Coordinates of N, CA and C in Angstrom, one line a residue:
M39 N 0.8 -1.2 0.0 CA 0.0 0.0 0.0 C 0.9 1.2 0.0
D40 N 0.6 2.2 -0.8 CA 1.3 3.4 -0.9 C 1.0 4.3 0.3
I41 N 2.0 4.8 1.0 CA 1.8 5.6 2.2 C 1.0 6.9 1.9
Y42 N 1.1 7.4 0.7 CA 0.4 8.6 0.3 C -1.1 8.5 0.3
Y43 N -1.6 7.2 0.2 CA -3.0 7.0 0.2 C -3.7 7.5 1.5
W44 N -3.0 7.6 2.6 CA -3.6 8.0 3.8 C -3.5 9.5 4.1
I45 N -2.9 10.3 3.3 CA -2.8 11.7 3.5 C -4.2 12.3 3.6
S46 N -4.4 13.1 4.7 CA -5.7 13.7 4.9 C -6.1 14.7 3.9
N47 N -7.3 14.7 3.5 CA -7.9 15.6 2.5 C -8.6 16.7 3.3
S48 N -8.2 17.0 4.6 CA -8.9 17.8 5.5 C -9.1 19.3 5.0
L49 N -8.3 19.8 4.2 CA -8.5 21.1 3.7 C -9.5 21.2 2.6
I50 N -9.8 20.1 2.1 CA -10.8 20.1 0.9 C -12.1 19.5 1.4
L51 N -12.1 18.4 2.1 CA -13.3 17.7 2.5 C -13.5 17.6 4.0
E52 N -14.8 17.4 4.4 CA -15.1 17.4 5.8 C -14.8 16.0 6.4
R53 N -14.6 16.0 7.7 CA -14.3 14.8 8.5 C -15.6 13.9 8.5
T54 N -15.3 12.6 8.4 CA -16.4 11.6 8.5 C -16.2 10.9 9.8
P55 N -17.2 10.0 10.2 CA -17.0 9.3 11.4 C -15.7 8.4 11.5
S56 N -15.2 8.1 10.4 CA -14.0 7.3 10.4 C -12.7 8.1 10.1
G57 N -12.9 9.4 10.1 CA -11.7 10.3 9.9 C -11.9 11.1 8.6
F58 N -10.7 11.6 8.2 CA -10.8 12.4 7.0 C -10.6 11.6 5.7
P59 N -11.3 11.9 4.6 CA -11.0 11.2 3.4 C -9.6 11.4 2.9
C60 N -9.1 10.5 2.2 CA -7.7 10.5 1.7 C -7.6 11.4 0.5
K61 N -6.4 12.0 0.4 CA -6.1 12.8 -0.8 C -5.6 11.9 -1.9
P62 N -6.0 12.3 -3.1 CA -5.4 11.6 -4.3 C -3.9 11.6 -4.3
P63 N -3.2 10.5 -4.5 CA -1.8 10.5 -4.5 C -1.1 11.6 -5.3
S64 N -1.7 11.9 -6.5 CA -1.1 12.9 -7.4 C -1.1 14.3 -6.7
L65 N -1.9 14.6 -5.7 CA -2.0 15.9 -5.1 C -1.1 16.0 -3.8
V66 N -0.5 14.9 -3.4 CA 0.3 14.9 -2.1 C 1.6 15.6 -2.4
T67 N 2.1 16.4 -1.4 CA 3.4 17.1 -1.5 C 4.1 16.9 -0.2
A68 N 5.3 17.4 -0.2 CA 6.1 17.3 1.1 C 5.5 18.2 2.2
N69 N 4.7 19.2 1.8 CA 4.1 20.1 2.8 C 3.0 19.3 3.6
D70 N 2.5 18.2 3.0 CA 1.5 17.4 3.8 C 2.2 16.7 5.0
F71 N 3.5 16.6 5.0 CA 4.2 15.9 6.1 C 4.9 16.9 7.0
S72 N 4.7 18.2 6.9 CA 5.4 19.2 7.6 C 4.5 20.2 8.2
F73 N 4.8 20.7 9.4 CA 4.1 21.8 10.1 C 5.1 22.6 10.8
T74 N 5.0 24.0 10.6 CA 6.0 24.9 11.2 C 5.4 25.8 12.3
G75 N 4.3 25.4 12.8 CA 3.6 26.3 13.8 C 3.6 25.9 15.2
L76 N 4.5 24.9 15.6 CA 4.5 24.5 17.0 C 5.3 25.4 17.8
V77 N 4.8 26.6 18.0 CA 5.4 27.7 18.7 C 4.7 28.0 20.0
A78 N 5.3 28.9 20.8 CA 4.7 29.2 22.1 C 3.3 29.7 22.0
G79 N 2.4 29.2 22.9 CA 1.0 29.6 22.9 C 0.8 30.8 23.8
N80 N -0.4 31.4 23.6 CA -0.7 32.6 24.4 C -1.2 32.2 25.8
T81 N -0.5 32.6 26.8 CA -0.8 32.3 28.2 C -1.6 33.3 28.9
E82 N -2.2 34.3 28.2 CA -3.0 35.4 28.8 C -4.4 34.9 28.9
N83 N -4.7 34.0 29.8 CA -6.0 33.5 30.1 C -6.1 33.1 31.5
R84 N -7.3 32.6 31.9 CA -7.5 32.3 33.4 C -6.6 31.2 33.9
F85 N -6.2 30.3 33.0 CA -5.3 29.2 33.4 C -3.8 29.5 33.2
R86 N -3.5 30.6 32.5 CA -2.2 31.0 32.1 C -1.6 29.8 31.3
L87 N -2.4 29.3 30.4 CA -2.0 28.2 29.6 C -2.1 28.5 28.1
G88 N -1.1 28.1 27.4 CA -1.1 28.2 25.9 C -0.8 26.8 25.3
V89 N -1.6 26.3 24.4 CA -1.4 25.0 23.8 C -1.5 25.2 22.3
T90 N -0.4 24.7 21.6 CA -0.3 24.7 20.2 C -0.3 23.3 19.7
T91 N -1.1 22.9 18.8 CA -1.2 21.5 18.4 C -0.7 21.2 17.0
A92 N -0.2 20.1 16.8 CA 0.1 19.5 15.4 C -0.7 18.3 15.3
S93 N -1.9 18.4 14.7 CA -2.8 17.3 14.6 C -3.2 17.1 13.1
V94 N -4.0 16.2 12.8 CA -4.4 15.9 11.5 C -5.1 17.1 10.8
N95 N -5.6 18.1 11.7 CA -6.2 19.3 11.2 C -5.3 20.3 10.5
N96 N -4.0 20.2 10.9 CA -3.0 21.2 10.3 C -1.8 20.4 9.8
L97 N -1.7 19.1 10.0 CA -0.6 18.3 9.5 C -1.2 17.1 8.8
P98 N -1.7 17.2 7.6 CA -2.5 16.1 6.9 C -1.8 14.8 6.9
G99 N -0.4 14.8 6.9 CA 0.3 13.5 6.9 C 0.1 12.6 8.1
L100 N -0.6 13.1 9.1 CA -0.9 12.3 10.3 C -2.1 11.4 10.1
N101 N -2.8 11.7 9.1 CA -4.1 10.9 8.8 C -3.7 9.4 8.7
G102 N -4.4 8.6 9.5 CA -4.1 7.2 9.5 C -3.0 6.7 10.4
L103 N -2.2 7.6 10.9 CA -1.0 7.2 11.7 C -1.3 7.1 13.2
G104 N -2.4 7.7 13.7 CA -2.8 7.5 15.1 C -1.9 8.3 16.1
I105 N -1.3 9.4 15.6 CA -0.4 10.2 16.5 C -0.7 11.7 16.2
S106 N -0.3 12.5 17.2 CA -0.3 13.9 17.1 C 0.6 14.5 18.2
A107 N 0.8 15.8 18.2 CA 1.7 16.4 19.2 C 1.2 17.7 19.6
A108 N 1.7 18.2 20.7 CA 1.3 19.6 21.2 C 2.5 20.2 21.9
R109 N 2.5 21.5 21.9 CA 3.4 22.3 22.7 C 2.6 22.9 23.8
I110 N 3.0 22.8 25.1 CA 2.2 23.3 26.2 C 3.1 24.3 26.9
D111 N 2.6 25.6 26.9 CA 3.3 26.6 27.7 C 2.4 27.0 28.9
V112 N 3.0 27.0 30.1 CA 2.2 27.3 31.3 C 3.0 28.4 32.0
G113 N 2.3 29.6 32.0 CA 2.9 30.7 32.7 C 3.1 30.6 34.2
F114 N 3.8 31.5 34.8 CA 4.1 31.5 36.2 C 2.7 31.3 37.0
N115 N 2.7 30.4 37.9 CA 1.5 30.1 38.7 C 0.3 29.6 37.8
G116 N 0.6 29.1 36.6 CA -0.4 28.6 35.7 C -0.7 27.1 35.9
T117 N -1.7 26.7 35.2 CA -2.0 25.2 35.3 C -2.6 24.7 34.0
V118 N -2.4 23.4 33.8 CA -3.2 22.7 32.8 C -4.3 22.1 33.7
P119 N -5.5 22.6 33.6 CA -6.5 22.1 34.6 C -6.9 20.7 34.5
M120 N -7.5 20.1 35.5 CA -7.9 18.7 35.5 C -8.7 18.4 34.3
H121 N -8.2 17.5 33.5 CA -8.9 17.1 32.2 C -8.6 15.7 31.9
L122 N -9.2 15.2 30.8 CA -8.9 13.9 30.3 C -9.0 13.9 28.8
H123 N -8.4 12.9 28.2 CA -8.5 12.6 26.8 C -9.1 11.2 26.6
P124 N -10.4 11.2 26.3 CA -11.1 9.8 26.3 C -10.6 9.0 25.1
D125 N -9.9 9.6 24.2 CA -9.5 8.8 23.0 C -8.0 8.7 22.8
A126 N -7.2 9.1 23.8 CA -5.7 9.1 23.6 C -4.9 9.0 24.9
S127 N -3.8 8.3 24.9 CA -2.8 8.4 26.0 C -1.9 9.6 25.6
E128 N -1.2 10.1 26.6 CA -0.3 11.2 26.4 C 1.1 11.0 27.0
I129 N 2.1 11.3 26.3 CA 3.5 11.3 26.9 C 4.0 12.7 26.8
S130 N 4.4 13.2 28.0 CA 4.8 14.6 28.1 C 6.3 14.7 28.4
I131 N 7.0 15.6 27.7 CA 8.4 15.8 27.8 C 8.7 17.2 28.2
M132 N 9.2 17.4 29.5 CA 9.5 18.7 30.0 C 10.8 19.3 29.3
V133 N 10.7 20.5 28.8 CA 11.9 21.1 28.1 C 12.3 22.4 28.9
E134 N 11.5 22.9 29.7 CA 11.8 24.2 30.4 C 11.0 24.3 31.6
G135 N 11.6 24.7 32.7 CA 10.9 25.0 34.0 C 10.6 23.7 34.8
Q136 N 9.6 23.8 35.6 CA 9.3 22.8 36.6 C 7.7 22.7 36.7
M137 N 7.2 21.5 36.7 CA 5.8 21.3 37.0 C 5.5 20.1 37.9
I138 N 4.4 20.3 38.6 CA 3.9 19.1 39.4 C 2.8 18.5 38.5
V139 N 2.9 17.3 38.2 CA 2.0 16.6 37.2 C 1.4 15.4 37.9
G140 N 0.3 15.0 37.5 CA -0.3 13.8 38.1 C -1.6 13.3 37.4
F141 N -2.0 12.1 37.7 CA -3.3 11.6 37.3 C -3.9 10.8 38.4
I142 N -5.2 10.6 38.2 CA -6.0 9.9 39.3 C -6.7 8.7 38.6
T143 N -6.6 7.6 39.4 CA -7.3 6.4 39.0 C -8.4 6.2 40.0
P144 N -9.3 5.3 39.9 CA -10.4 5.1 40.9 C -9.8 4.7 42.3
T145 N -8.6 4.2 42.3 CA -8.0 3.8 43.6 C -6.7 4.4 44.0
N146 N -6.2 5.3 43.2 CA -4.9 5.8 43.5 C -4.6 7.2 42.8
L147 N -3.6 7.9 43.4 CA -3.2 9.2 42.9 C -1.7 9.1 42.6
F148 N -1.3 9.5 41.4 CA 0.1 9.5 41.0 C 0.6 10.9 40.7
V149 N 1.5 11.4 41.5 CA 1.9 12.8 41.4 C 3.4 12.8 41.4
K150 N 4.0 13.7 40.6 CA 5.5 13.8 40.5 C 5.9 15.2 40.1
T151 N 7.0 15.7 40.6 CA 7.5 17.0 40.2 C 8.5 16.6 39.0
V152 N 8.3 17.3 37.9 CA 9.1 17.0 36.7 C 9.9 18.3 36.3
N153 N 11.1 18.1 35.8 CA 12.0 19.2 35.4 C 12.4 19.0 34.0
A154 N 13.1 20.0 33.4 CA 13.6 19.9 32.0 C 14.3 18.5 31.8
G155 N 13.9 17.8 30.8 CA 14.5 16.5 30.5 C 13.7 15.3 31.0
D156 N 12.7 15.6 31.9 CA 11.9 14.5 32.5 C 10.7 14.2 31.6
V157 N 10.3 13.0 31.7 CA 9.1 12.5 30.9 C 8.1 11.9 31.8
F158 N 6.8 12.2 31.5 CA 5.7 11.6 32.3 C 4.6 11.2 31.4
V159 N 3.9 10.1 31.7 CA 2.9 9.5 30.9 C 1.5 9.6 31.6
F160 N 0.5 10.0 30.8 CA -0.8 10.1 31.3 C -1.7 9.0 30.5
P161 N -2.1 8.0 31.2 CA -2.9 6.9 30.5 C -4.2 7.5 29.9
Q162 N -4.7 6.9 28.9 CA -5.9 7.2 28.2 C -7.1 7.2 29.1
G163 N -7.9 8.3 29.0 CA -9.2 8.4 29.8 C -9.1 8.7 31.2
L164 N -7.9 9.0 31.8 CA -7.8 9.3 33.2 C -7.7 10.8 33.4
L165 N -8.3 11.3 34.5 CA -8.2 12.7 34.8 C -6.7 13.0 35.2
H166 N -6.2 14.1 34.6 CA -4.8 14.4 34.9 C -4.7 16.0 34.9
F167 N -3.5 16.4 35.4 CA -3.3 17.9 35.5 C -1.8 18.1 35.5
Q168 N -1.4 19.4 35.3 CA -0.1 19.9 35.3 C -0.1 21.3 35.9
V169 N 0.7 21.5 36.9 CA 0.8 22.8 37.6 C 2.2 23.4 37.6
N170 N 2.4 24.6 37.1 CA 3.7 25.2 37.0 C 4.1 25.5 38.5
S171 N 5.2 24.8 38.9 CA 5.7 25.0 40.2 C 7.0 25.7 40.2
G172 N 7.5 26.2 39.1 CA 8.7 26.9 39.0 C 8.6 28.4 39.1
S173 N 9.7 29.1 38.8 CA 9.8 30.5 39.0 C 9.5 31.3 37.7
G174 N 9.3 30.6 36.6 CA 9.0 31.2 35.3 C 8.1 30.4 34.5
T175 N 8.1 30.5 33.2 CA 7.2 29.7 32.3 C 7.7 28.3 32.2
A176 N 6.8 27.4 32.2 CA 7.1 26.0 32.0 C 6.7 25.6 30.6
V177 N 7.5 24.8 30.0 CA 7.3 24.4 28.6 C 7.4 22.8 28.5
S178 N 6.5 22.2 27.9 CA 6.6 20.8 27.6 C 6.0 20.5 26.2
F179 N 6.4 19.4 25.7 CA 5.9 18.8 24.4 C 5.3 17.5 24.7
S180 N 4.1 17.3 24.2 CA 3.4 16.1 24.4 C 3.1 15.4 23.0
A181 N 3.1 14.1 23.1 CA 2.6 13.3 21.9 C 1.4 12.5 22.4
F182 N 0.5 12.3 21.5 CA -0.8 11.6 21.7 C -0.9 10.4 20.8
T183 N -1.7 9.4 21.3 CA -2.0 8.2 20.5 C -3.3 8.4 19.7
S184 N -3.5 9.6 19.2 CA -4.6 9.9 18.4 C -4.2 11.0 17.4
P185 N -4.7 11.0 16.2 CA -4.4 12.1 15.2 C -5.1 13.4 15.5
D186 N -6.1 13.4 16.4 CA -6.8 14.6 16.8 C -7.5 14.4 18.2
P187 N -6.7 14.3 19.2 CA -7.2 13.9 20.5 C -8.2 15.0 21.1
S188 N -9.3 14.5 21.6 CA -10.2 15.4 22.3 C -9.7 15.7 23.7
M189 N -10.2 16.8 24.3 CA -9.8 17.2 25.6 C -11.1 17.6 26.3
Q190 N -11.4 17.0 27.5 CA -12.5 17.4 28.3 C -12.0 18.0 29.6
V191 N -12.2 19.3 29.8 CA -11.8 19.9 31.0 C -12.9 19.8 32.1
L192 N -12.5 19.3 33.2 CA -13.5 19.0 34.3 C -14.2 20.3 34.7
D193 N -13.5 21.4 34.9 CA -14.2 22.6 35.3 C -15.2 23.1 34.3
E194 N -14.9 22.9 33.0 CA -15.9 23.3 32.0 C -17.0 22.4 31.9
L195 N -16.8 21.1 32.1 CA -17.8 20.1 32.1 C -18.8 20.4 33.2
L196 N -18.3 20.7 34.4 CA -19.2 21.0 35.5 C -19.9 22.3 35.5
F197 N -19.2 23.4 35.1 CA -19.7 24.7 35.4 C -19.9 25.6 34.1
A198 N -19.7 25.1 32.9 CA -20.0 25.9 31.7 C -21.2 25.3 31.0
N199 N -22.2 25.0 31.8 CA -23.4 24.4 31.2 C -24.7 25.0 31.9
S200 N -25.8 24.5 31.5 CA -27.1 25.0 32.1 C -27.7 24.1 33.1
L201 N -26.9 23.2 33.7 CA -27.5 22.3 34.7 C -27.8 23.1 35.9
Q202 N -29.0 22.9 36.5 CA -29.4 23.7 37.6 C -28.4 23.6 38.8
T203 N -28.2 24.8 39.4 CA -27.2 24.9 40.5 C -27.6 23.9 41.6
A204 N -28.9 23.8 41.9 CA -29.4 23.0 43.0 C -29.0 21.5 42.7
I205 N -29.1 21.1 41.5 CA -28.8 19.7 41.1 C -27.3 19.5 41.2
L206 N -26.5 20.4 40.7 CA -25.1 20.4 40.8 C -24.6 20.3 42.2
Q207 N -25.3 21.1 43.1 CA -24.9 21.1 44.5 C -25.1 19.7 45.1
K208 N -26.2 19.0 44.7 CA -26.4 17.7 45.3 C -25.4 16.6 44.8
V209 N -25.0 16.7 43.5 CA -24.2 15.7 43.0 C -22.7 16.0 43.2
T210 N -22.3 17.2 43.6 CA -20.9 17.5 43.9 C -20.6 17.8 45.3
F211 N -21.6 18.0 46.2 CA -21.4 18.4 47.6 C -20.8 19.8 47.7
L212 N -20.7 20.6 46.7 CA -20.2 22.0 46.7 C -21.4 22.9 47.2
D213 N -21.0 24.0 47.9 CA -22.1 24.8 48.4 C -22.7 25.7 47.2
F214 N -23.9 26.1 47.4 CA -24.6 26.9 46.4 C -23.9 28.1 45.8
E215 N -23.3 28.9 46.8 CA -22.6 30.1 46.4 C -21.4 29.8 45.6
Q216 N -20.6 28.8 46.0 CA -19.4 28.4 45.3 C -19.8 28.0 43.8
I217 N -20.8 27.2 43.7 CA -21.2 26.8 42.3 C -21.6 28.0 41.5
K218 N -22.4 28.9 42.0 CA -22.8 30.2 41.3 C -21.5 30.9 40.9
K219 N -20.5 31.0 41.8 CA -19.3 31.7 41.5 C -18.6 31.0 40.3
L220 N -18.5 29.7 40.4 CA -17.8 29.0 39.3 C -18.5 29.0 38.0
K221 N -19.9 29.0 38.0 CA -20.7 29.1 36.8 C -20.4 30.5 36.2
A222 N -20.3 31.5 37.0 CA -20.0 32.9 36.5 C -18.6 32.9 35.8
V223 N -17.6 32.2 36.4 CA -16.3 32.2 35.8 C -16.3 31.5 34.5
F224 N -17.0 30.4 34.4 CA -16.9 29.5 33.2 C -18.1 29.7 32.2
G225 N -19.0 30.6 32.5 CA -20.0 31.0 31.6 C -21.3 30.1 31.7
G226 N -21.4 29.4 32.8 CA -22.6 28.5 32.9 C -23.8 29.3 33.4
T227 N -25.0 28.7 33.3 CA -26.2 29.3 33.7 C -27.0 28.3 34.6
G228 N -28.2 28.7 35.1 CA -29.0 27.8 35.8 C -28.7 27.8 37.3

């Protein structure tokens, strides 16, 4: 099978349930295998987090390979909030600064302080986080076992919706006022 058969046609056709349609081999170029935008992300936000991705959406050559990458910039006192990737495992390589990283299983917590040159793995589907514990910006690069991994942020799942505050209070044991405050921060209603 010719490897070019798998090149994503994402810039021309829409994604289907099984991924992007393939590009005709005659239209494939070296640019389909290259991406030059894995640069520092904007950390001017509530989490002080900037993420730049190289996925099948901007690197068509990833189509069919089951991999992607990201650059994660976390400003001073910033965080990658508690989140999960239901469709991918993640391996993170620290290149600058220091972070406290970890993930939670139903029976355990795994936490470690990582520095430049350290590697940490987040298993697929588990809640995990990264907190900048250094004195400046922390930078890491991650690889994923998906060409376009999804990300579900716990705070946004809980507080950026219209679920009634009274119901959320019962299912989380958080007090009413705290839920209202968090809904205001994340744009939720109800």
